[in-house]
Every structure is written in structure tokens, then in C-alpha cells.
Short mmCIF file of C-alpha atoms and ligand atoms in Angstrom, two decimals:
data_model
loop_
_atom_site.label_atom_id
_atom_site.label_comp_id
_atom_site.label_asym_id
_atom_site.label_seq_id
_atom_site.Cartn_x
_atom_site.Cartn_y
_atom_site.Cartn_z
CA MET A 1 15.38 -18.08 1.93
CA GLY A 2 14.91 -21.80 2.58
CA LYS A 3 11.52 -22.60 1.55
CA SER A 4 10.30 -22.36 -2.17
CA VAL A 5 7.20 -20.32 -2.75
CA SER A 6 5.39 -23.64 -3.73
CA LYS A 7 6.00 -24.89 -0.18
CA LEU A 8 4.47 -21.94 1.24
CA VAL A 9 1.04 -21.91 -0.79
CA ARG A 10 -1.97 -23.41 1.10
CA GLY A 11 -3.11 -26.63 -0.26
CA CYS A 12 -6.50 -25.74 -1.48
CA ILE A 13 -4.75 -22.96 -3.85
CA THR A 14 -2.32 -25.61 -5.04
CA GLN A 15 -5.06 -28.04 -6.23
CA LEU A 16 -7.17 -25.03 -7.62
CA THR A 17 -8.54 -25.27 -11.03
CA PRO A 18 -8.86 -21.49 -11.67
CA TYR A 19 -11.86 -19.98 -13.31
CA SER A 20 -11.14 -19.71 -17.06
CA THR A 21 -12.91 -17.89 -19.93
CA ALA A 22 -13.48 -19.13 -23.59
CA ARG A 23 -11.15 -16.24 -24.58
CA ASP A 24 -8.26 -17.69 -22.83
CA GLU A 25 -8.46 -20.79 -24.99
CA TYR A 26 -8.55 -18.86 -28.36
CA GLN A 27 -5.46 -16.95 -29.50
CA GLY A 28 -5.87 -14.71 -32.72
CA GLU A 29 -8.33 -11.97 -34.26
CA LEU A 30 -11.72 -12.68 -32.72
CA GLY A 31 -14.94 -11.10 -34.58
CA ILE A 32 -18.01 -12.52 -33.36
CA PHE A 33 -18.50 -12.89 -29.56
CA MET A 34 -20.80 -15.68 -28.71
CA ASP A 35 -19.02 -17.39 -25.56
CA ALA A 36 -19.80 -15.07 -22.60
CA ASN A 37 -23.64 -14.18 -22.87
CA GLU A 38 -22.94 -10.49 -23.17
CA SER A 39 -25.12 -8.15 -24.89
CA PRO A 40 -23.98 -7.64 -28.48
CA TYR A 41 -25.18 -3.91 -28.43
CA GLU A 42 -22.11 -1.60 -28.31
CA ASN A 43 -22.06 1.13 -25.91
CA GLY A 44 -18.35 1.04 -24.95
CA TYR A 45 -18.96 -1.23 -21.80
CA ASN A 46 -20.97 -4.24 -23.08
CA ARG A 47 -18.08 -6.58 -23.12
CA TYR A 48 -16.14 -8.02 -20.29
CA PRO A 49 -12.97 -6.49 -19.40
CA ASP A 50 -9.56 -8.27 -20.06
CA PRO A 51 -9.13 -10.52 -16.89
CA HIS A 52 -5.31 -10.55 -17.60
CA GLN A 53 -5.04 -6.83 -17.82
CA LYS A 54 -2.43 -7.17 -20.62
CA ALA A 55 -2.56 -3.71 -22.23
CA LEU A 56 -2.50 -1.87 -18.69
CA LYS A 57 0.14 -4.27 -17.38
CA ALA A 58 2.45 -3.28 -20.36
CA GLN A 59 2.06 0.24 -19.83
CA ILE A 60 2.62 -0.07 -16.01
CA ALA A 61 5.77 -2.24 -16.87
CA THR A 62 7.42 0.62 -18.93
CA VAL A 63 6.50 3.33 -16.04
CA LYS A 64 7.84 1.20 -13.38
CA GLY A 65 10.63 -0.37 -15.26
CA VAL A 66 9.37 -3.90 -13.98
CA ALA A 67 8.43 -6.88 -16.50
CA ALA A 68 4.89 -7.34 -17.13
CA GLU A 69 4.80 -10.88 -15.79
CA ASN A 70 6.01 -9.53 -12.46
CA ILE A 71 2.96 -7.14 -12.05
CA PHE A 72 -0.31 -8.13 -10.15
CA ILE A 73 -3.02 -5.54 -10.54
CA GLY A 74 -5.46 -5.25 -7.53
CA ASN A 75 -8.59 -3.32 -6.82
CA GLY A 76 -6.47 -1.15 -4.62
CA SER A 77 -3.39 -2.55 -2.81
CA ASP A 78 -5.99 -3.47 -0.14
CA GLU A 79 -7.11 -6.52 -2.73
CA ALA A 80 -3.41 -7.45 -2.91
CA ILE A 81 -3.14 -7.81 0.88
CA ASP A 82 -6.24 -9.82 1.05
CA VAL A 83 -5.46 -12.08 -2.07
CA LEU A 84 -1.83 -12.67 -0.37
CA MET A 85 -3.53 -13.87 2.79
CA ARG A 86 -5.79 -16.14 0.84
CA VAL A 87 -2.90 -17.73 -1.02
CA PHE A 88 -0.46 -18.29 1.40
CA CYS A 89 -2.45 -18.53 4.94
CA GLU A 90 -4.63 -21.41 6.15
CA PRO A 91 -6.96 -20.01 8.66
CA ARG A 92 -6.57 -20.70 12.18
CA VAL A 93 -3.20 -22.63 11.45
CA ASP A 94 -0.81 -20.12 10.09
CA ASN A 95 0.20 -16.71 11.22
CA VAL A 96 1.65 -13.44 10.02
CA VAL A 97 3.81 -10.91 11.39
CA ALA A 98 3.71 -7.07 11.14
CA ILE A 99 5.58 -4.15 12.25
CA ALA A 100 3.58 -1.69 14.74
CA PRO A 101 2.49 0.99 14.42
CA SER A 102 1.87 0.57 10.74
CA TYR A 103 -0.97 0.60 8.13
CA GLY A 104 -4.26 -0.84 9.71
CA MET A 105 -5.35 -3.14 6.82
CA TYR A 106 -2.68 -5.83 7.32
CA LYS A 107 -4.38 -6.55 10.78
CA VAL A 108 -8.03 -6.41 9.21
CA ALA A 109 -7.11 -8.68 6.26
CA ALA A 110 -5.73 -11.21 8.72
CA ALA A 111 -8.67 -10.95 11.02
CA ILE A 112 -11.13 -11.45 8.04
CA ASN A 113 -9.23 -14.57 7.02
CA ASP A 114 -9.01 -15.85 10.55
CA VAL A 115 -5.19 -15.60 10.62
CA GLU A 116 -3.35 -14.75 13.59
CA MET A 117 -1.46 -11.30 13.50
CA ARG A 118 1.73 -10.92 15.61
CA GLU A 119 2.93 -7.34 15.78
CA VAL A 120 6.27 -6.28 16.72
CA GLN A 121 6.63 -2.68 17.80
CA LEU A 122 9.17 -0.52 16.22
CA GLY A 123 12.13 0.69 18.40
CA GLU A 124 13.58 4.12 19.24
CA GLU A 125 12.87 6.75 16.48
CA PHE A 126 10.51 3.94 14.94
CA SER A 127 13.65 1.68 13.92
CA LEU A 128 13.27 -1.72 12.61
CA SER A 129 14.55 -4.83 14.37
CA VAL A 130 15.15 -7.69 11.94
CA GLU A 131 15.89 -9.93 14.79
CA GLU A 132 12.81 -9.33 16.62
CA LEU A 133 10.67 -9.89 13.47
CA LEU A 134 12.54 -13.22 12.95
CA ALA A 135 12.13 -14.20 16.67
CA ALA A 136 8.21 -13.58 16.49
CA ALA A 137 7.97 -15.83 13.59
CA ASP A 138 7.67 -19.70 14.00
CA GLU A 139 7.16 -22.37 11.41
CA HIS A 140 3.45 -21.19 10.71
CA THR A 141 4.60 -17.84 10.02
CA LYS A 142 3.86 -17.41 6.28
CA MET A 143 4.42 -13.54 5.72
CA ILE A 144 6.09 -10.59 7.29
CA PHE A 145 4.58 -7.15 6.44
CA LEU A 146 6.82 -4.05 6.37
CA CYS A 147 5.83 -0.75 5.16
CA SER A 148 8.34 1.63 3.79
CA PRO A 149 8.09 4.60 3.96
CA ASN A 150 5.83 3.72 7.00
CA ASN A 151 2.28 4.84 7.64
CA PRO A 152 1.68 6.53 10.03
CA THR A 153 5.44 7.16 11.20
CA GLY A 154 6.83 8.46 7.92
CA ASN A 155 10.25 7.06 8.03
CA SER A 156 11.83 4.64 5.59
CA PHE A 157 13.69 1.45 6.53
CA PRO A 158 17.34 0.92 5.56
CA ARG A 159 17.41 -1.07 2.17
CA GLU A 160 20.28 -3.47 3.52
CA GLU A 161 17.92 -4.37 6.91
CA MET A 162 14.85 -5.27 4.50
CA MET A 163 16.97 -7.37 2.19
CA HIS A 164 18.50 -8.98 5.25
CA LEU A 165 15.08 -10.24 6.27
CA VAL A 166 14.12 -11.14 2.75
CA GLU A 167 17.18 -13.51 2.95
CA GLN A 168 16.86 -14.77 6.31
CA PHE A 169 12.92 -15.35 6.57
CA ASP A 170 11.42 -18.85 5.34
CA GLY A 171 8.44 -17.22 4.03
CA ILE A 172 7.21 -14.15 2.21
CA VAL A 173 8.36 -10.51 2.98
CA VAL A 174 5.78 -8.07 1.69
CA VAL A 175 7.23 -4.61 1.57
CA ASP A 176 4.42 -1.88 1.34
CA GLU A 177 5.77 1.06 -0.83
CA ALA A 178 2.52 3.11 -0.95
CA TYR A 179 4.73 6.23 -0.44
CA ILE A 180 7.79 5.42 -2.31
CA ASP A 181 7.48 8.34 -4.75
CA PHE A 182 7.93 10.76 -2.02
CA ALA A 183 11.02 9.16 -0.82
CA GLU A 184 14.47 9.48 -1.89
CA ALA A 185 15.31 5.75 -1.28
CA GLU A 186 14.91 3.54 -4.43
CA SER A 187 12.01 0.94 -4.68
CA LEU A 188 12.74 -2.81 -3.78
CA ASN A 189 11.33 -3.74 -6.98
CA THR A 190 14.54 -4.13 -8.48
CA GLU A 191 15.15 -7.19 -6.24
CA ILE A 192 11.95 -9.29 -7.11
CA ALA A 193 13.72 -10.89 -9.99
CA GLU A 194 16.32 -12.54 -7.51
CA ASN A 195 14.06 -12.96 -4.55
CA GLU A 196 11.09 -15.26 -5.11
CA ASN A 197 9.87 -14.50 -1.66
CA LEU A 198 9.61 -10.74 -1.84
CA VAL A 199 6.46 -8.96 -2.76
CA VAL A 200 6.50 -5.03 -3.07
CA LEU A 201 3.28 -3.25 -2.92
CA GLN A 202 2.82 0.01 -4.87
CA THR A 203 -0.44 1.93 -5.30
CA MET A 204 -2.04 4.45 -7.81
CA SER A 205 -3.65 6.05 -4.70
CA LYS A 206 -1.14 8.50 -3.45
CA ALA A 207 1.46 10.09 -5.74
CA TRP A 208 -0.18 9.13 -8.87
CA ALA A 209 -3.45 10.85 -7.44
CA MET A 210 -5.82 8.22 -8.59
CA ALA A 211 -7.23 7.03 -4.97
CA GLY A 212 -10.90 6.98 -6.59
CA LEU A 213 -10.16 4.58 -9.34
CA ARG A 214 -8.89 1.76 -6.84
CA VAL A 215 -5.58 0.34 -8.54
CA GLY A 216 -2.95 -1.09 -6.40
CA LEU A 217 0.14 -3.21 -7.60
CA ALA A 218 1.86 -6.12 -6.16
CA LEU A 219 5.48 -6.64 -7.69
CA ALA A 220 6.73 -9.87 -7.40
CA SER A 221 8.08 -13.18 -8.78
CA GLU A 222 6.21 -14.78 -11.80
CA GLN A 223 5.10 -17.55 -9.13
CA VAL A 224 3.62 -15.29 -6.79
CA VAL A 225 1.83 -13.08 -9.50
CA GLY A 226 0.62 -16.37 -11.15
CA LEU A 227 -0.76 -17.61 -7.60
CA MET A 228 -2.44 -14.10 -7.00
CA SER A 229 -3.78 -13.96 -10.48
CA GLN A 230 -5.71 -17.28 -9.89
CA VAL A 231 -7.05 -16.09 -6.64
CA LYS A 232 -8.28 -12.75 -7.47
CA TYR A 233 -11.71 -12.21 -9.07
CA PRO A 234 -11.30 -12.67 -12.70
CA TYR A 235 -12.52 -9.28 -13.65
CA ASN A 236 -11.30 -7.49 -10.63
CA ILE A 237 -10.30 -4.12 -12.58
CA ASN A 238 -13.11 -2.76 -14.75
CA LEU A 239 -13.21 -1.51 -18.38
CA ALA A 240 -13.63 2.28 -17.30
CA THR A 241 -10.88 2.24 -14.44
CA MET A 242 -8.37 0.53 -17.02
CA ALA A 243 -9.17 3.29 -19.51
CA ILE A 244 -8.87 6.22 -17.19
CA VAL A 245 -5.54 5.07 -15.50
CA SER A 246 -4.22 4.39 -18.91
CA GLU A 247 -4.82 8.04 -19.77
CA LEU A 248 -3.64 9.42 -16.56
CA LEU A 249 -0.49 7.48 -16.66
CA GLU A 250 0.58 9.40 -19.63
CA SER A 251 0.84 12.61 -17.59
CA PRO A 252 4.09 12.63 -15.46
CA ILE A 253 3.59 13.52 -11.73
CA ASP A 254 7.19 14.60 -10.89
CA ASP A 255 6.22 18.35 -10.61
CA LYS A 256 3.52 17.67 -8.07
CA VAL A 257 5.76 15.14 -6.04
CA VAL A 258 8.38 17.86 -6.10
CA GLU A 259 5.99 20.55 -4.89
CA ILE A 260 4.50 18.12 -2.05
CA LYS A 261 8.16 17.61 -0.70
CA GLN A 262 8.86 21.23 -0.62
CA GLN A 263 5.57 21.96 0.97
CA ARG A 264 6.34 19.08 3.27
CA ALA A 265 9.48 20.99 4.48
CA LEU A 266 7.79 24.22 4.70
CA VAL A 267 4.76 23.12 6.97
CA ALA A 268 7.72 21.06 9.11
CA ASP A 269 9.53 24.37 9.54
CA ALA A 270 6.40 26.34 10.51
CA LEU A 271 5.29 23.97 12.82
CA ALA A 272 8.84 23.58 14.49
CA GLU A 273 8.07 27.28 15.61
CA SER A 274 4.86 26.49 17.37
CA SER A 275 4.64 26.15 21.06
CA VAL A 276 2.00 23.60 21.09
CA VAL A 277 4.13 21.26 18.64
CA LYS A 278 6.50 19.07 20.75
CA ARG A 279 7.96 16.90 17.81
CA ILE A 280 7.82 16.51 14.18
CA TYR A 281 8.95 13.22 12.90
CA PRO A 282 11.19 13.05 9.72
CA SER A 283 9.00 11.99 6.69
CA ASP A 284 9.61 10.30 3.45
CA ALA A 285 5.88 10.43 2.70
CA ASN A 286 3.17 13.03 1.76
CA PHE A 287 2.34 13.31 5.51
CA LEU A 288 3.79 14.35 8.76
CA LEU A 289 3.48 12.79 12.27
CA VAL A 290 3.35 15.60 14.74
CA GLU A 291 3.63 15.25 18.36
CA VAL A 292 1.30 18.07 19.93
CA GLU A 293 0.50 19.38 23.33
CA ASP A 294 -3.05 18.04 23.51
CA ALA A 295 -3.70 15.78 20.33
CA ASP A 296 -7.51 15.55 21.20
CA ALA A 297 -7.90 19.10 21.69
CA MET A 298 -6.06 20.26 18.68
CA TYR A 299 -7.93 17.70 16.52
CA ASP A 300 -11.17 19.28 17.63
CA PHE A 301 -10.03 22.79 17.24
CA LEU A 302 -9.01 22.02 13.57
CA ILE A 303 -12.41 20.16 12.85
CA ALA A 304 -14.50 23.10 14.12
CA ARG A 305 -12.38 25.10 11.30
CA GLY A 306 -13.24 22.53 8.71
CA ILE A 307 -9.77 20.77 8.49
CA ILE A 308 -9.67 17.09 9.08
CA VAL A 309 -6.37 15.62 10.11
CA ARG A 310 -5.78 11.82 11.17
CA ASN A 311 -5.71 11.63 15.31
CA ARG A 312 -3.27 8.94 16.13
CA ASN A 313 -3.35 9.82 19.82
CA ARG A 314 -4.78 6.23 20.61
CA VAL A 315 -2.36 4.27 18.59
CA ARG A 316 0.49 2.62 20.64
CA GLY A 317 3.72 4.34 19.94
CA CYS A 318 1.90 7.49 18.62
CA GLU A 319 0.62 8.81 21.71
CA GLY A 320 -0.07 12.56 21.47
CA CYS A 321 0.35 12.53 17.71
CA LEU A 322 -1.61 13.80 14.78
CA ARG A 323 -0.69 12.74 11.26
CA ILE A 324 -1.22 15.55 8.70
CA THR A 325 -1.30 15.03 5.08
CA ILE A 326 0.30 17.72 2.89
CA GLY A 327 -2.32 19.67 0.71
CA LEU A 328 -2.07 22.36 -1.62
CA PRO A 329 0.13 25.45 -0.64
CA GLU A 330 -3.14 27.44 0.41
CA GLU A 331 -4.49 24.52 2.24
CA ASN A 332 -1.11 24.18 4.17
CA GLU A 333 -1.33 27.90 4.95
CA ARG A 334 -4.89 27.50 6.39
CA LEU A 335 -3.80 24.83 8.48
CA LEU A 336 -0.89 26.61 9.91
CA GLU A 337 -3.06 29.79 10.63
CA SER A 338 -5.56 27.57 12.34
CA ILE A 339 -2.65 26.14 14.35
CA SER A 340 -1.61 29.70 15.41
CA GLU A 341 -5.03 30.45 16.36
CA TYR A 342 -5.11 27.46 18.57
CA GLU A 343 -1.86 28.35 20.04
CA LYS A 344 -3.22 31.84 20.77
CA SER A 345 -6.43 30.32 22.38
CA ILE A 346 -4.91 28.52 24.97
CA VAL A 347 -4.61 30.28 28.15
CA ARG A 348 -1.23 29.77 30.02
C1 PLP B 21 -2.86 4.54 1.47
C2 PLP B 21 -2.03 3.26 1.73
C3 PLP B 21 -2.18 2.15 0.96
C4 PLP B 21 -3.04 2.39 -0.50
O1 PLP B 21 -4.15 1.43 -0.38
P1 PLP B 21 -5.02 1.43 -1.81
O2 PLP B 21 -5.90 0.43 -1.64
O3 PLP B 21 -4.05 0.97 -2.93
O4 PLP B 21 -5.89 2.71 -2.00
C5 PLP B 21 -1.31 1.06 0.84
N1 PLP B 21 -0.61 0.92 1.76
C6 PLP B 21 -0.42 2.00 2.65
C7 PLP B 21 0.61 1.93 3.79
C8 PLP B 21 -1.23 2.97 2.54
O5 PLP B 21 -0.98 4.13 3.60
#
């Protein structure tokens, strides 16, 4: 990596005087709060939350094995994606590169920030081409987005290839690991200490079962975390969320992750027997990408039985595919029964 992070940042962010609170200026035990125009009547929520989220970061640091200084907490990883755009990309000047097919939010965040998105289609079996990603980049490319395990394809990319990109690219490499808990591969978060330009996104929304609370993480160098923290809304994580996340982090998720992986294998095996299923892609995530005979027809059939899956038929590279999230064992059973019914309903 040639350019240092400070050279990649937008000028307006370098010059920014971030919002600060009076409580940032005073260290020690505070008793009487007359600085923030809050209500003095205690109800559990009358005070502003900690804008630095110190307590929650310390807890997440322990769970993830990452230093607290290397953690940015966002209102979902979606906030982290948007904040990264705003830190590094000058609207209408800079651009970003992403793999395709992949998670839709990279493109949406780029569009909202008026930043050009250059997509590089994955190769055979949804493989990564580091050379093609580098070839799509120019001097205005600030970030390259990878997602591993990838949504919606389900596969992970080889660690050496992703790290090769981190080493070769003169900008920020963002690796979205929303599904890492379901994969056999290790997180790239062990590489952030040595690679100032690597940002690893993780989330509480999938394996940690907290999608409704909206908490996502960017694990990165202190420089990048510092810049992101200046740009986020000061109170982006509210008191109620922090309290509930803290409590839920105390209960391990290992048993549930094991069950989902077992169910993923069972569902894949059962689907492989079906005459309406053409292909089941290998998955390191909590979903299966399945190519079927007539994706729209099967989608409608399942909807009529109260089962909603994701129709990816119109996504380039996923033609004919449905993306099916692994549910409870009984829900997966219902899905398989409905697909058998669909199979029988087709006149051949
Ligand atoms: C679900 C998902 C997320 C999670 O986003 P949150 O805003 O944290 O809920 C992030 N990235 C990918 C690829 C996802 O599929």
C-alpha cells in the first residue's frame, strides 16, 4: 500500500472541527449535569448516551479479540458503509470499485453520495479476480468493496487473495464479513493492526440475532476509526440499544450457529434430490443460493404458502436463482414440503 490513509481522506474531513460535548473536556467523577440541557428528572433515558460508546466497545473488544481503539460502532453496518463514503470519497470526483453480484448497499451508498460505482463481475463459480479489481481502479478510486462470505453467492474468497489486494491497492479495502460466524475461515480482523488501509465490517444482525437493534462494526486501524468517529452522528447508538446489546452479548451464540450450519447441510441435501432444483451453490453463510427451473414461478408458489425467500432471478450472474435463508428446523421442513408440492404441481 503506497498512500497513507491521511492522503486518501477528503479535504473537508481533514479540516473538520468535530462536534464535541462538555463531557469530553472533563475527566473524573461528575455529579451534577448542567451542560447539555437535558431534563434532570431520572427515568433511565433522560441523559444523552456516551458518544464514544466506551463500555460497549470494551465488551465487544473482548468478544471479538480486537482492541477497543480499532472498533467503530455504527447504526448497522449500513451506517459504517455510508460514513466510509463520506470520509474518503469526494462527490463527482472519486470513485469506488465493488465485486458483483454482491450486497446492494455499497451501490446505494455510493449513489446517495454522488460517487461513481465501478462493478467487477465475479468469475467462474463466483471467483475473485484481484487483477480485474485493480484494473478497474484509477487514481480517483478510494475504496474497493469485497464481501466474504459474499451475499448473495454464499462463497468466501481465499484469504491470500484478499490480502494481496490489501497490499497492492493504493486505497482502502473494505471486507464485509457480515456472515463470518457461519464460515470456517478466520476473520481478517487479525490483519488490521498491520494494514492501515484494511476495514473489516461485521454486524450484530445475523449470527448474533440482533437485526432489530441496528448495530454494525467497522474494525480498522486507529486512524480510520478516528476519522469515522468524527463523521458519524455523535449519538448514533442510543442508550436502550447499548443496554440490550450488552446484555445479549453475554449469551454465547455457538449452539445456534452450529444448528444453522447443520440445517444448511440438511436443506442442501434435500434440495439436491428435487427435480426442479438445478444447482445449489456451496455456502459459508446462513443462506443457500439455489438455481431452480423457473425462479419466478417457484417464488410465487412459496409466497402463496406464506414462505418468503429472496428472488435473485433479475440479478446479473444469479439468473434463475432464489436465495433461501436457513430458518428453524420446522420452518426448513415446511419449505422443503412446499417445494415438493411445487414439484408435483408441474405438469411434465
Ligand atoms: C445483512 C448484511 C449486512 C448487515 O447490515 P446491518 O446494517 O448491520 O444490518 C451487511 N453486509 C452484508 C453483506 C449483509 O448481507
